[in-house]
Amino acid sequence: MDRDFIDLSDLLDIIAEGVETAVPESVWVRAEISSISVNRSGHCYMELSQSENGKTVSQARCIIWANVFRQISPYFEGQTGSPLAAGQKVLLRVSVEMSRLYGMSLIADDVDPSYTLGDAKRRQRETLERLEKEGLVKAQRELCLSELPRRFAVISAEGAAGYRDFMRHLHENESGCRFYTRLFPAPMQGADCAAGIAAALEDVVASGIHFDAVLILRGGGGSLDLSCYDEYQMCSAIALCPFPVLTAIGHDQDVHICDMVAWDSVKTPTALADYFLDAVSLVTSRLDRLSERLKNAGRTRISLLLSRLDVLKARLEAADPENLLKKGYILVTGDNGGLVKRASQTHSGEKLVLRFPDGKVEVIVV
Amino acid sequence: MMKNINTKISEIEKLLERIEDPQTEMEEAEKLVAKARAALDECYNFLKEEPKEE
């Protein structure tokens, strides 16, 4: 059987020529990173994809050679606060390369971090609009936080520095007040973060335990690194949680959607611990004041009684005739010993007794 | 088990008002002091005990 054929290498060379003709120069390509890895030589290998209605419609391998990656990687991270990672939308400048051995690859030599940041902002806006439409943005505000919250469900990663800071600060407090905390572990960053936290919130409710509040803790991170905290799945789960949810997801300057839907939010896990310790401090100061008042209550009563006695003594002294005599008044009594208050009560020849502070004098009325 | 520490504190405040009232007999005041002291201890202990699962 004679058929025309060419060798595989020749075919691939033809394709390579065609590709070179079709895409002779570098182009900027918009895509999502499906996976990414860096080998020991420092070359970065990515799978890029494009999705429509949740389905992957295009996929291609992309390589950033080590000499380029060494420059691109810190630049991208410096601009976005996060390294290149799976799940990110990126704008890459690529050239197309056909290899006889490896097939088609895109070779990237530049990246535009502002596109990735812009995409994160767009997703943030879309989440907020959806939550507003569903009336979920202020749902948490309907809940009441106990005046002295002490039972907490903590959603965090066990090894996270933020979680450790919070636990140490809360439990090793000076007042000696004790708290109940239960960890519901969840990934606090990366592609699984939003779903993980939403699942942990479900676990909190399913535990059947009454918590005063649910705390979502994470320490620090760049703005893009925290973009999962803008995802609808997590934010709606927070809004619908039957317990007040308080967030402390890092030192970031930006406000995330999860902070907006939460009952309250503070910047750091340590600040959140202080939030509860301040409430304890208010109660203990009130108790200390009452304790002091109680200690003084006996003394206060005695001093009140003494003042009453002082008043009585003063009144008694004011009323004592002896004291009047000392002031220069005299007391006049008649023969019968009765008090003579008026001149008209006396008559000529009558004997009266004049009483002075130092003695008596008998006189006759002339 | 104390449900609300603020309610307890209000109770202590009311007891103190009666204790400090000169119209309250000394004997009665002494009983109220003991009661207030016990309530205060209860509050301090409440803060020092780990809250239980409910």
mmCIF file of N, CA and C in Angstrom, chain A residues 162-233:
data_model
loop_
_atom_site.group_PDB
_atom_site.id
_atom_site.type_symbol
_atom_site.label_atom_id
_atom_site.label_comp_id
_atom_site.label_asym_id
_atom_site.label_seq_id
_atom_site.Cartn_x
_atom_site.Cartn_y
_atom_site.Cartn_z
ATOM 1 N N GLY A 162 -1.077 34.531 63.565
ATOM 2 C CA GLY A 162 -2.201 35.351 64.059
ATOM 3 C C GLY A 162 -3.031 34.606 65.090
ATOM 4 N N TYR A 163 -3.264 33.325 64.834
ATOM 5 C CA TYR A 163 -4.044 32.498 65.759
ATOM 6 C C TYR A 163 -3.303 32.357 67.092
ATOM 7 N N ARG A 164 -1.993 32.081 66.990
ATOM 8 C CA ARG A 164 -1.191 31.919 68.224
ATOM 9 C C ARG A 164 -1.164 33.226 69.020
ATOM 10 N N ASP A 165 -0.981 34.339 68.312
ATOM 11 C CA ASP A 165 -0.955 35.653 68.991
ATOM 12 C C ASP A 165 -2.254 35.879 69.749
ATOM 13 N N PHE A 166 -3.354 35.583 69.077
ATOM 14 C CA PHE A 166 -4.675 35.803 69.677
ATOM 15 C C PHE A 166 -4.854 34.956 70.935
ATOM 16 N N MET A 167 -4.518 33.650 70.801
ATOM 17 C CA MET A 167 -4.724 32.724 71.919
ATOM 18 C C MET A 167 -3.878 33.126 73.127
ATOM 19 N N ARG A 168 -2.630 33.490 72.851
ATOM 20 C CA ARG A 168 -1.747 33.874 73.961
ATOM 21 C C ARG A 168 -2.264 35.141 74.629
ATOM 22 N N HIS A 169 -2.592 36.113 73.818
ATOM 23 C CA HIS A 169 -3.030 37.408 74.350
ATOM 24 C C HIS A 169 -4.341 37.271 75.143
ATOM 25 N N LEU A 170 -5.244 36.452 74.632
ATOM 26 C CA LEU A 170 -6.549 36.313 75.289
ATOM 27 C C LEU A 170 -6.448 35.499 76.576
ATOM 28 N N HIS A 171 -5.772 34.351 76.482
ATOM 29 C CA HIS A 171 -5.765 33.434 77.631
ATOM 30 C C HIS A 171 -4.770 33.822 78.720
ATOM 31 N N GLU A 172 -3.734 34.563 78.346
ATOM 32 C CA GLU A 172 -2.744 34.934 79.375
ATOM 33 C C GLU A 172 -2.974 36.372 79.830
ATOM 34 N N ASN A 173 -4.212 36.717 80.032
ATOM 35 C CA ASN A 173 -4.523 38.108 80.416
ATOM 36 C C ASN A 173 -4.277 38.344 81.897
ATOM 37 N N GLU A 174 -3.983 39.596 82.224
ATOM 38 C CA GLU A 174 -3.607 39.950 83.600
ATOM 39 C C GLU A 174 -4.758 39.810 84.588
ATOM 40 N N SER A 175 -5.978 40.010 84.101
ATOM 41 C CA SER A 175 -7.114 39.984 85.032
ATOM 42 C C SER A 175 -7.417 38.570 85.518
ATOM 43 N N GLY A 176 -6.882 37.561 84.835
ATOM 44 C CA GLY A 176 -7.137 36.173 85.239
ATOM 45 C C GLY A 176 -8.478 35.668 84.744
ATOM 46 N N CYS A 177 -9.139 36.472 83.935
ATOM 47 C CA CYS A 177 -10.439 36.063 83.400
ATOM 48 C C CYS A 177 -10.237 34.919 82.402
ATOM 49 N N ARG A 178 -11.122 33.935 82.473
ATOM 50 C CA ARG A 178 -10.953 32.781 81.570
ATOM 51 C C ARG A 178 -11.991 32.794 80.455
ATOM 52 N N PHE A 179 -11.570 32.253 79.315
ATOM 53 C CA PHE A 179 -12.425 32.221 78.123
ATOM 54 C C PHE A 179 -12.495 30.792 77.597
ATOM 55 N N TYR A 180 -13.539 30.521 76.873
ATOM 56 C CA TYR A 180 -13.647 29.228 76.194
ATOM 57 C C TYR A 180 -13.445 29.472 74.697
ATOM 58 N N THR A 181 -12.465 28.775 74.110
ATOM 59 C CA THR A 181 -12.251 28.912 72.670
ATOM 60 C C THR A 181 -12.222 27.531 72.043
ATOM 61 N N ARG A 182 -12.802 27.423 70.875
ATOM 62 C CA ARG A 182 -12.737 26.147 70.151
ATOM 63 C C ARG A 182 -12.365 26.443 68.707
ATOM 64 N N LEU A 183 -11.317 25.766 68.252
ATOM 65 C CA LEU A 183 -10.811 26.019 66.898
ATOM 66 C C LEU A 183 -11.579 25.198 65.863
ATOM 67 N N PHE A 184 -11.991 25.875 64.809
ATOM 68 C CA PHE A 184 -12.558 25.211 63.634
ATOM 69 C C PHE A 184 -11.568 25.501 62.501
ATOM 70 N N PRO A 185 -10.654 24.552 62.237
ATOM 71 C CA PRO A 185 -9.563 24.846 61.294
ATOM 72 C C PRO A 185 -10.059 25.085 59.871
ATOM 73 N N ALA A 186 -9.370 25.990 59.209
ATOM 74 C CA ALA A 186 -9.689 26.294 57.804
ATOM 75 C C ALA A 186 -8.441 26.880 57.160
ATOM 76 N N PRO A 187 -8.286 26.666 55.843
ATOM 77 C CA PRO A 187 -7.161 27.324 55.161
ATOM 78 C C PRO A 187 -7.439 28.817 55.128
ATOM 79 N N MET A 188 -6.463 29.608 55.469
ATOM 80 C CA MET A 188 -6.698 31.058 55.576
ATOM 81 C C MET A 188 -6.169 31.831 54.383
ATOM 82 N N GLN A 189 -5.681 31.116 53.370
ATOM 83 C CA GLN A 189 -5.274 31.781 52.138
ATOM 84 C C GLN A 189 -5.277 30.754 51.011
ATOM 85 N N GLY A 190 -5.181 31.268 49.790
ATOM 86 C CA GLY A 190 -5.129 30.378 48.640
ATOM 87 C C GLY A 190 -6.496 30.077 48.071
ATOM 88 N N ALA A 191 -6.507 29.202 47.086
ATOM 89 C CA ALA A 191 -7.709 28.930 46.316
ATOM 90 C C ALA A 191 -8.830 28.309 47.161
ATOM 91 N N ASP A 192 -8.465 27.556 48.219
ATOM 92 C CA ASP A 192 -9.491 26.869 49.019
ATOM 93 C C ASP A 192 -9.981 27.701 50.201
ATOM 94 N N CYS A 193 -9.453 28.885 50.351
ATOM 95 C CA CYS A 193 -9.732 29.690 51.542
ATOM 96 C C CYS A 193 -11.223 29.993 51.716
ATOM 97 N N ALA A 194 -11.853 30.543 50.679
ATOM 98 C CA ALA A 194 -13.265 30.956 50.804
ATOM 99 C C ALA A 194 -14.152 29.757 51.122
ATOM 100 N N ALA A 195 -13.964 28.682 50.368
ATOM 101 C CA ALA A 195 -14.795 27.487 50.591
ATOM 102 C C ALA A 195 -14.497 26.894 51.963
ATOM 103 N N GLY A 196 -13.231 26.921 52.369
ATOM 104 C CA GLY A 196 -12.829 26.358 53.657
ATOM 105 C C GLY A 196 -13.455 27.116 54.820
ATOM 106 N N ILE A 197 -13.450 28.426 54.731
ATOM 107 C CA ILE A 197 -14.036 29.224 55.816
ATOM 108 C C ILE A 197 -15.559 29.068 55.838
ATOM 109 N N ALA A 198 -16.161 29.015 54.646
ATOM 110 C CA ALA A 198 -17.618 28.805 54.593
ATOM 111 C C ALA A 198 -17.968 27.454 55.231
ATOM 112 N N ALA A 199 -17.162 26.438 54.954
ATOM 113 C CA ALA A 199 -17.413 25.105 55.527
ATOM 114 C C ALA A 199 -17.216 25.129 57.044
ATOM 115 N N ALA A 200 -16.201 25.857 57.498
ATOM 116 C CA ALA A 200 -15.951 25.951 58.947
ATOM 117 C C ALA A 200 -17.124 26.642 59.645
ATOM 118 N N LEU A 201 -17.704 27.650 59.003
ATOM 119 C CA LEU A 201 -18.872 28.332 59.581
ATOM 120 C C LEU A 201 -20.044 27.355 59.712
ATOM 121 N N GLU A 202 -20.176 26.479 58.725
ATOM 122 C CA GLU A 202 -21.236 25.451 58.801
ATOM 123 C C GLU A 202 -20.958 24.510 59.974
ATOM 124 N N ASP A 203 -19.677 24.161 60.155
ATOM 125 C CA ASP A 203 -19.297 23.265 61.268
ATOM 126 C C ASP A 203 -19.605 23.907 62.621
ATOM 127 N N VAL A 204 -19.397 25.203 62.717
ATOM 128 C CA VAL A 204 -19.675 25.924 63.972
ATOM 129 C C VAL A 204 -21.146 25.751 64.336
ATOM 130 N N VAL A 205 -22.013 25.976 63.375
ATOM 131 C CA VAL A 205 -23.455 25.867 63.629
ATOM 132 C C VAL A 205 -23.816 24.411 63.918
ATOM 133 N N ALA A 206 -23.224 23.501 63.136
ATOM 134 C CA ALA A 206 -23.542 22.074 63.301
ATOM 135 C C ALA A 206 -23.071 21.528 64.653
ATOM 136 N N SER A 207 -22.098 22.177 65.280
ATOM 137 C CA SER A 207 -21.588 21.691 66.568
ATOM 138 C C SER A 207 -22.653 21.743 67.663
ATOM 139 N N GLY A 208 -23.665 22.572 67.457
ATOM 140 C CA GLY A 208 -24.749 22.672 68.441
ATOM 141 C C GLY A 208 -24.358 23.446 69.683
ATOM 142 N N ILE A 209 -23.157 23.979 69.716
ATOM 143 C CA ILE A 209 -22.687 24.739 70.886
ATOM 144 C C ILE A 209 -23.124 26.192 70.726
ATOM 145 N N HIS A 210 -23.540 26.770 71.847
ATOM 146 C CA HIS A 210 -23.872 28.203 71.779
ATOM 147 C C HIS A 210 -22.596 29.011 71.984
ATOM 148 N N PHE A 211 -22.209 29.753 70.978
ATOM 149 C CA PHE A 211 -21.032 30.621 71.082
ATOM 150 C C PHE A 211 -21.496 32.071 71.203
ATOM 151 N N ASP A 212 -20.713 32.863 71.943
ATOM 152 C CA ASP A 212 -21.016 34.294 72.013
ATOM 153 C C ASP A 212 -20.646 34.965 70.691
ATOM 154 N N ALA A 213 -19.618 34.428 70.032
ATOM 155 C CA ALA A 213 -19.193 35.016 68.754
ATOM 156 C C ALA A 213 -18.324 34.031 67.986
ATOM 157 N N VAL A 214 -18.278 34.243 66.685
ATOM 158 C CA VAL A 214 -17.365 33.472 65.823
ATOM 159 C C VAL A 214 -16.274 34.431 65.368
ATOM 160 N N LEU A 215 -15.032 33.988 65.490
ATOM 161 C CA LEU A 215 -13.913 34.866 65.157
ATOM 162 C C LEU A 215 -13.140 34.293 63.972
ATOM 163 N N ILE A 216 -12.912 35.119 62.974
ATOM 164 C CA ILE A 216 -12.116 34.682 61.821
ATOM 165 C C ILE A 216 -10.766 35.395 61.903
ATOM 166 N N LEU A 217 -9.722 34.602 62.124
ATOM 167 C CA LEU A 217 -8.402 35.181 62.418
ATOM 168 C C LEU A 217 -7.361 34.809 61.374
ATOM 169 N N ARG A 218 -6.609 35.820 60.986
ATOM 170 C CA ARG A 218 -5.466 35.577 60.107
ATOM 171 C C ARG A 218 -4.512 36.738 60.328
ATOM 172 N N GLY A 219 -3.222 36.467 60.300
ATOM 173 C CA GLY A 219 -2.280 37.571 60.557
ATOM 174 C C GLY A 219 -1.566 38.012 59.314
ATOM 175 N N GLY A 220 -1.879 39.200 58.840
ATOM 176 C CA GLY A 220 -1.104 39.832 57.769
ATOM 177 C C GLY A 220 -1.323 39.264 56.386
ATOM 178 N N GLY A 221 -0.654 39.892 55.411
ATOM 179 C CA GLY A 221 -0.757 39.440 54.031
ATOM 180 C C GLY A 221 -0.907 40.607 53.087
ATOM 181 N N GLY A 222 -0.516 40.403 51.849
ATOM 182 C CA GLY A 222 -0.646 41.448 50.839
ATOM 183 C C GLY A 222 -2.084 41.581 50.387
ATOM 184 N N SER A 223 -2.376 42.619 49.600
ATOM 185 C CA SER A 223 -3.766 42.877 49.222
ATOM 186 C C SER A 223 -4.329 41.764 48.343
ATOM 187 N N LEU A 224 -3.507 41.208 47.469
ATOM 188 C CA LEU A 224 -4.012 40.156 46.598
ATOM 189 C C LEU A 224 -4.103 38.831 47.345
ATOM 190 N N ASP A 225 -3.169 38.649 48.252
ATOM 191 C CA ASP A 225 -3.140 37.441 49.061
ATOM 192 C C ASP A 225 -4.445 37.286 49.837
ATOM 193 N N LEU A 226 -5.086 38.416 50.121
ATOM 194 C CA LEU A 226 -6.313 38.410 50.910
ATOM 195 C C LEU A 226 -7.553 38.533 50.030
ATOM 196 N N SER A 227 -7.390 38.419 48.717
ATOM 197 C CA SER A 227 -8.542 38.634 47.831
ATOM 198 C C SER A 227 -9.635 37.586 48.044
ATOM 199 N N CYS A 228 -9.272 36.430 48.614
ATOM 200 C CA CYS A 228 -10.292 35.416 48.881
ATOM 201 C C CYS A 228 -11.328 35.931 49.892
ATOM 202 N N TYR A 229 -10.935 36.944 50.672
ATOM 203 C CA TYR A 229 -11.860 37.496 51.667
ATOM 204 C C TYR A 229 -12.901 38.417 51.037
ATOM 205 N N ASP A 230 -12.856 38.498 49.707
ATOM 206 C CA ASP A 230 -13.870 39.262 48.978
ATOM 207 C C ASP A 230 -14.812 38.327 48.238
ATOM 208 N N GLU A 231 -14.628 37.039 48.396
ATOM 209 C CA GLU A 231 -15.429 36.101 47.603
ATOM 210 C C GLU A 231 -16.821 35.913 48.203
ATOM 211 N N TYR A 232 -17.770 35.788 47.283
ATOM 212 C CA TYR A 232 -19.180 35.717 47.683
ATOM 213 C C TYR A 232 -19.461 34.545 48.625
ATOM 214 N N GLN A 233 -18.888 33.389 48.316
ATOM 215 C CA GLN A 233 -19.190 32.183 49.100
ATOM 216 C C GLN A 233 -18.904 32.390 50.588
#
